[in-house]
mmCIF file of C-alpha atoms in Angstrom:
data_model
loop_
_atom_site.group_PDB
_atom_site.id
_atom_site.type_symbol
_atom_site.label_atom_id
_atom_site.label_comp_id
_atom_site.label_asym_id
_atom_site.label_seq_id
_atom_site.Cartn_x
_atom_site.Cartn_y
_atom_site.Cartn_z
ATOM 1 C CA GLU R 1 -29.454 -15.363 31.883
ATOM 2 C CA ASP R 2 -27.803 -18.319 30.185
ATOM 3 C CA GLN R 3 -24.209 -17.607 29.191
ATOM 4 C CA VAL R 4 -21.286 -19.335 27.527
ATOM 5 C CA THR R 5 -17.743 -18.044 28.016
ATOM 6 C CA GLN R 6 -14.761 -19.373 26.140
ATOM 7 C CA SER R 7 -11.145 -18.863 27.115
ATOM 8 C CA PRO R 8 -8.645 -17.936 26.024
ATOM 9 C CA GLU R 9 -9.806 -15.743 23.146
ATOM 10 C CA ALA R 10 -6.690 -16.708 21.212
ATOM 11 C CA LEU R 11 -4.053 -19.370 21.700
ATOM 12 C CA ARG R 12 -0.774 -19.772 19.870
ATOM 13 C CA LEU R 13 0.984 -23.126 20.101
ATOM 14 C CA GLN R 14 4.035 -24.698 18.607
ATOM 15 C CA GLU R 15 3.466 -27.890 16.678
ATOM 16 C CA GLY R 16 3.395 -30.755 19.173
ATOM 17 C CA GLU R 17 2.656 -28.506 22.168
ATOM 18 C CA SER R 18 -0.483 -29.901 23.829
ATOM 19 C CA SER R 19 -3.007 -27.590 25.488
ATOM 20 C CA SER R 20 -6.679 -27.145 26.392
ATOM 21 C CA LEU R 21 -9.465 -24.759 25.489
ATOM 22 C CA ASN R 22 -12.104 -23.923 28.063
ATOM 23 C CA CYS R 23 -15.861 -23.418 27.753
ATOM 24 C CA SER R 24 -17.673 -22.416 30.937
ATOM 25 C CA TYR R 25 -21.424 -22.078 31.029
ATOM 26 C CA THR R 26 -24.275 -20.970 33.214
ATOM 27 C CA VAL R 27 -27.399 -22.778 32.075
ATOM 28 C CA SER R 28 -30.320 -23.681 34.277
ATOM 29 C CA GLY R 29 -30.461 -27.205 32.963
ATOM 30 C CA LEU R 30 -27.836 -28.351 30.504
ATOM 31 C CA ARG R 31 -29.156 -30.869 27.992
ATOM 32 C CA GLY R 32 -26.286 -30.778 25.543
ATOM 33 C CA LEU R 33 -22.938 -29.097 24.862
ATOM 34 C CA PHE R 34 -21.540 -28.845 21.351
ATOM 35 C CA TRP R 35 -18.087 -28.153 19.962
ATOM 36 C CA TYR R 36 -17.573 -26.796 16.454
ATOM 37 C CA ARG R 37 -14.506 -26.031 14.379
ATOM 38 C CA GLN R 38 -14.570 -23.017 12.041
ATOM 39 C CA ASP R 39 -11.966 -22.344 9.374
ATOM 40 C CA PRO R 40 -11.527 -18.760 8.088
ATOM 41 C CA GLY R 41 -14.284 -17.734 5.697
ATOM 42 C CA LYS R 42 -16.284 -20.921 6.231
ATOM 43 C CA GLY R 43 -19.214 -22.097 8.310
ATOM 44 C CA PRO R 44 -18.716 -23.991 11.581
ATOM 45 C CA GLU R 45 -18.308 -27.751 11.330
ATOM 46 C CA PHE R 46 -19.626 -30.070 14.006
ATOM 47 C CA LEU R 47 -17.065 -31.852 16.184
ATOM 48 C CA PHE R 48 -18.688 -33.275 19.333
ATOM 49 C CA THR R 49 -21.813 -33.405 21.432
ATOM 50 C CA LEU R 50 -21.623 -34.044 25.179
ATOM 51 C CA TYR R 51 -24.767 -34.686 27.175
ATOM 52 C CA SER R 52 -23.788 -35.368 30.786
ATOM 53 C CA ALA R 53 -21.032 -34.593 33.269
ATOM 54 C CA GLY R 54 -18.193 -37.073 33.053
ATOM 55 C CA GLU R 55 -18.734 -37.783 29.391
ATOM 56 C CA GLU R 56 -15.745 -37.705 27.029
ATOM 57 C CA LYS R 57 -15.506 -37.807 23.241
ATOM 58 C CA GLU R 58 -12.395 -38.183 21.081
ATOM 59 C CA LYS R 59 -11.529 -37.536 17.468
ATOM 60 C CA GLU R 60 -7.951 -37.755 16.246
ATOM 61 C CA ARG R 61 -5.942 -35.253 18.343
ATOM 62 C CA LEU R 62 -9.018 -33.745 19.998
ATOM 63 C CA LYS R 63 -10.743 -34.837 23.185
ATOM 64 C CA ALA R 64 -13.745 -33.087 24.703
ATOM 65 C CA THR R 65 -14.717 -33.467 28.338
ATOM 66 C CA LEU R 66 -17.657 -32.161 30.358
ATOM 67 C CA THR R 67 -18.202 -31.245 33.993
ATOM 68 C CA LYS R 68 -21.219 -29.610 35.620
ATOM 69 C CA LYS R 69 -19.814 -26.135 34.992
ATOM 70 C CA GLU R 70 -17.463 -26.348 32.043
ATOM 71 C CA SER R 71 -16.111 -28.269 29.116
ATOM 72 C CA PHE R 72 -12.564 -28.650 27.909
ATOM 73 C CA LEU R 73 -11.298 -29.320 24.441
ATOM 74 C CA HIS R 74 -7.910 -30.964 24.824
ATOM 75 C CA ILE R 75 -5.561 -30.859 21.856
ATOM 76 C CA THR R 76 -2.747 -33.391 21.952
ATOM 77 C CA ALA R 77 0.373 -32.837 19.853
ATOM 78 C CA PRO R 78 -1.352 -30.329 17.556
ATOM 79 C CA LYS R 79 -0.409 -29.840 13.923
ATOM 80 C CA PRO R 80 -0.671 -26.660 11.832
ATOM 81 C CA GLU R 81 -3.841 -28.009 10.200
ATOM 82 C CA ASP R 82 -5.552 -27.844 13.598
ATOM 83 C CA SER R 83 -5.417 -24.041 13.349
ATOM 84 C CA ALA R 84 -8.999 -22.756 13.402
ATOM 85 C CA THR R 85 -11.536 -21.083 15.639
ATOM 86 C CA TYR R 86 -13.240 -23.485 18.027
ATOM 87 C CA LEU R 87 -16.780 -22.656 19.086
ATOM 88 C CA CYS R 88 -18.696 -24.018 22.042
ATOM 89 C CA ALA R 89 -22.495 -23.986 22.323
ATOM 90 C CA VAL R 90 -24.994 -25.193 24.905
ATOM 91 C CA TRP R 91 -28.596 -26.314 24.730
ATOM 92 C CA ASP R 92 -30.934 -26.099 27.692
ATOM 93 C CA GLY R 93 -33.462 -28.442 26.187
ATOM 94 C CA GLY R 94 -36.145 -25.810 25.705
ATOM 95 C CA SER R 95 -39.231 -26.575 23.696
ATOM 96 C CA GLN R 96 -37.450 -25.890 20.427
ATOM 97 C CA GLY R 97 -33.898 -25.593 21.602
ATOM 98 C CA ASN R 98 -31.923 -22.647 20.403
ATOM 99 C CA LEU R 99 -28.223 -23.094 21.043
ATOM 100 C CA ILE R 100 -26.295 -20.458 22.978
ATOM 101 C CA PHE R 101 -22.846 -19.878 21.491
ATOM 102 C CA GLY R 102 -19.602 -18.679 23.000
ATOM 103 C CA LYS R 103 -17.423 -16.258 21.053
ATOM 104 C CA GLY R 104 -14.819 -18.876 20.273
ATOM 105 C CA THR R 105 -11.119 -19.515 20.757
ATOM 106 C CA LYS R 106 -8.837 -18.827 17.819
ATOM 107 C CA LEU R 107 -6.099 -21.449 17.761
ATOM 108 C CA SER R 108 -2.897 -20.974 15.785
ATOM 109 C CA VAL R 109 -0.389 -23.818 15.558
ATOM 110 C CA LYS R 110 3.030 -22.882 14.215
ATOM 111 C CA PRO R 111 5.334 -25.450 12.605
ATOM 112 C CA ASP C 1 -24.161 -36.212 3.557
ATOM 113 C CA VAL C 2 -26.535 -33.685 5.035
ATOM 114 C CA LYS C 3 -26.180 -30.223 3.650
ATOM 115 C CA VAL C 4 -27.098 -26.625 4.145
ATOM 116 C CA THR C 5 -26.461 -24.619 1.022
ATOM 117 C CA GLN C 6 -26.159 -20.850 0.887
ATOM 118 C CA SER C 7 -26.621 -19.439 -2.568
ATOM 119 C CA SER C 8 -23.645 -17.075 -2.610
ATOM 120 C CA ARG C 9 -20.205 -17.177 -1.010
ATOM 121 C CA TYR C 10 -19.469 -13.507 -1.705
ATOM 122 C CA LEU C 11 -21.756 -10.569 -2.434
ATOM 123 C CA VAL C 12 -21.095 -6.885 -2.960
ATOM 124 C CA LYS C 13 -24.112 -4.599 -2.814
ATOM 125 C CA ARG C 14 -24.704 -0.858 -2.780
ATOM 126 C CA THR C 15 -26.175 1.086 0.101
ATOM 127 C CA GLY C 16 -29.962 1.173 -0.136
ATOM 128 C CA GLU C 17 -30.284 -1.976 -2.233
ATOM 129 C CA LYS C 18 -32.674 -4.744 -1.239
ATOM 130 C CA VAL C 19 -30.622 -7.886 -0.695
ATOM 131 C CA PHE C 20 -31.765 -11.502 -0.641
ATOM 132 C CA LEU C 21 -29.715 -14.268 0.958
ATOM 133 C CA GLU C 22 -30.971 -17.759 0.256
ATOM 134 C CA CYS C 23 -30.495 -20.919 2.280
ATOM 135 C CA VAL C 24 -31.625 -24.437 1.410
ATOM 136 C CA GLN C 25 -31.326 -27.601 3.510
ATOM 137 C CA ASP C 26 -31.878 -31.169 2.404
ATOM 138 C CA MET C 27 -32.291 -32.795 5.826
ATOM 139 C CA ASP C 28 -36.034 -32.225 6.321
ATOM 140 C CA HIS C 29 -35.182 -30.139 9.396
ATOM 141 C CA GLU C 30 -37.936 -28.195 11.101
ATOM 142 C CA ASN C 31 -35.731 -25.405 12.459
ATOM 143 C CA MET C 32 -33.724 -22.889 10.474
ATOM 144 C CA PHE C 33 -31.627 -19.959 11.648
ATOM 145 C CA TRP C 34 -29.849 -16.885 10.339
ATOM 146 C CA TYR C 35 -26.795 -15.536 12.146
ATOM 147 C CA ARG C 36 -24.303 -12.833 11.438
ATOM 148 C CA GLN C 37 -20.732 -13.174 12.608
ATOM 149 C CA ASP C 38 -18.390 -10.252 13.239
ATOM 150 C CA PRO C 39 -14.901 -10.212 14.771
ATOM 151 C CA GLY C 40 -15.057 -9.956 18.547
ATOM 152 C CA LEU C 41 -18.854 -10.251 18.633
ATOM 153 C CA GLY C 42 -19.276 -13.928 17.851
ATOM 154 C CA LEU C 43 -22.444 -15.358 16.352
ATOM 155 C CA ARG C 44 -25.522 -13.180 16.716
ATOM 156 C CA LEU C 45 -28.965 -14.549 15.967
ATOM 157 C CA ILE C 46 -31.004 -12.484 13.526
ATOM 158 C CA TYR C 47 -34.131 -14.575 12.919
ATOM 159 C CA PHE C 48 -35.200 -18.168 13.208
ATOM 160 C CA SER C 49 -38.076 -20.329 12.085
ATOM 161 C CA TYR C 50 -39.612 -23.438 13.623
ATOM 162 C CA ASP C 51 -41.952 -24.253 10.800
ATOM 163 C CA VAL C 52 -43.086 -23.187 7.378
ATOM 164 C CA LYS C 53 -44.443 -19.649 7.351
ATOM 165 C CA MET C 54 -43.388 -19.152 10.960
ATOM 166 C CA LYS C 55 -40.652 -16.787 12.082
ATOM 167 C CA GLU C 56 -39.278 -15.484 15.320
ATOM 168 C CA LYS C 57 -37.031 -12.514 16.002
ATOM 169 C CA GLY C 58 -33.589 -13.200 17.325
ATOM 170 C CA ASP C 59 -31.290 -10.811 19.123
ATOM 171 C CA ILE C 60 -30.652 -8.359 16.276
ATOM 172 C CA PRO C 61 -33.625 -8.352 13.838
ATOM 173 C CA GLU C 62 -33.570 -4.643 13.029
ATOM 174 C CA GLY C 63 -33.065 -3.976 9.335
ATOM 175 C CA TYR C 64 -33.778 -7.593 8.382
ATOM 176 C CA SER C 65 -36.758 -9.726 7.494
ATOM 177 C CA VAL C 66 -37.147 -13.397 6.582
ATOM 178 C CA SER C 67 -39.318 -15.673 4.516
ATOM 179 C CA ARG C 68 -40.001 -19.378 4.817
ATOM 180 C CA GLU C 69 -42.498 -20.486 2.205
ATOM 181 C CA LYS C 70 -41.168 -24.051 2.007
ATOM 182 C CA LYS C 71 -39.699 -26.263 4.695
ATOM 183 C CA GLU C 72 -36.326 -26.552 3.012
ATOM 184 C CA ARG C 73 -35.786 -22.867 2.205
ATOM 185 C CA PHE C 74 -35.185 -19.903 4.509
ATOM 186 C CA SER C 75 -34.443 -16.493 3.043
ATOM 187 C CA LEU C 76 -32.929 -13.484 4.748
ATOM 188 C CA ILE C 77 -33.855 -10.083 3.358
ATOM 189 C CA LEU C 78 -32.033 -6.838 3.953
ATOM 190 C CA GLU C 79 -34.722 -4.300 3.203
ATOM 191 C CA SER C 80 -32.328 -1.412 2.541
ATOM 192 C CA ALA C 81 -28.703 -2.431 2.860
ATOM 193 C CA SER C 82 -26.405 -0.275 4.943
ATOM 194 C CA THR C 83 -22.645 -0.367 5.447
ATOM 195 C CA ASN C 84 -23.062 -1.618 9.016
ATOM 196 C CA GLN C 85 -24.621 -4.769 7.594
ATOM 197 C CA THR C 86 -21.311 -5.744 6.041
ATOM 198 C CA SER C 87 -20.666 -9.105 7.682
ATOM 199 C CA MET C 88 -20.452 -12.867 7.357
ATOM 200 C CA TYR C 89 -23.942 -14.361 7.275
ATOM 201 C CA LEU C 90 -24.447 -17.955 8.350
ATOM 202 C CA CYS C 91 -27.509 -20.115 7.885
ATOM 203 C CA ALA C 92 -28.086 -23.191 10.044
ATOM 204 C CA SER C 93 -30.716 -25.867 10.443
ATOM 205 C CA SER C 94 -31.614 -28.412 13.088
ATOM 206 C CA SER C 95 -34.150 -31.054 13.921
ATOM 207 C CA SER C 96 -36.669 -30.257 16.625
ATOM 208 C CA PRO C 97 -35.740 -30.267 19.415
ATOM 209 C CA ALA C 98 -32.102 -29.412 18.704
ATOM 210 C CA GLY C 99 -30.507 -32.266 20.608
ATOM 211 C CA SER C 100 -28.232 -33.113 17.717
ATOM 212 C CA GLY C 101 -27.047 -29.543 17.257
ATOM 213 C CA TYR C 102 -26.983 -27.370 14.184
ATOM 214 C CA THR C 103 -25.705 -27.934 10.688
ATOM 215 C CA PHE C 104 -24.283 -24.756 9.190
ATOM 216 C CA GLY C 105 -23.949 -23.543 5.657
ATOM 217 C CA SER C 106 -20.637 -22.326 4.308
ATOM 218 C CA GLY C 107 -21.531 -18.678 4.841
ATOM 219 C CA THR C 108 -22.053 -15.581 2.695
ATOM 220 C CA ARG C 109 -19.592 -12.736 2.996
ATOM 221 C CA LEU C 110 -21.643 -9.608 2.281
ATOM 222 C CA THR C 111 -19.989 -6.280 1.642
ATOM 223 C CA VAL C 112 -22.174 -3.164 1.420
ATOM 224 C CA VAL C 113 -20.492 -0.207 -0.252
#
């Protein structure tokens, strides 16, 4: 069964303290991996799509990387406004393509 | 900017009421989805639709039904609301296949009292 596991469940950082969030997956044939950011009480917002191992994407203080078994979301010198829940999802390229979501990592950045 | 619009941000309903949650997308997407999100449980798929008048059960369809009469609109119906249906409900849409991922609405926080 396809699965997506995110760790840690929660992460508390001081402003400026860099760290990484992990998304590991077991999918028979990965066709795409997606990262979303979700603020409290709102819907998830798209951040990145990664399609193949070795691929990297960057946006401001965030960088997403992909291997054959996992993805990392690296946060460099985070600020309090980076506090949110980060969701990972995978797509196995099925005929229609439902995404399989992890449960998310809740990031808190303290000033 | 592409958008998925959910008709209500907050709803309070009584036990036993029939509840309608509406979702409209303006991206001409084929696929639409309804999820509920609860602390510690993540996103759980209720129903999805690949085309007008088509629907498929997700992981937790019990107590829910859906309607898709037009391509841009996907409605979630709680036939007889219960307190355990208190949750955040999220609508999403995607092209087919979903290689570009989902676009989500802003969510509806439903409280059943």
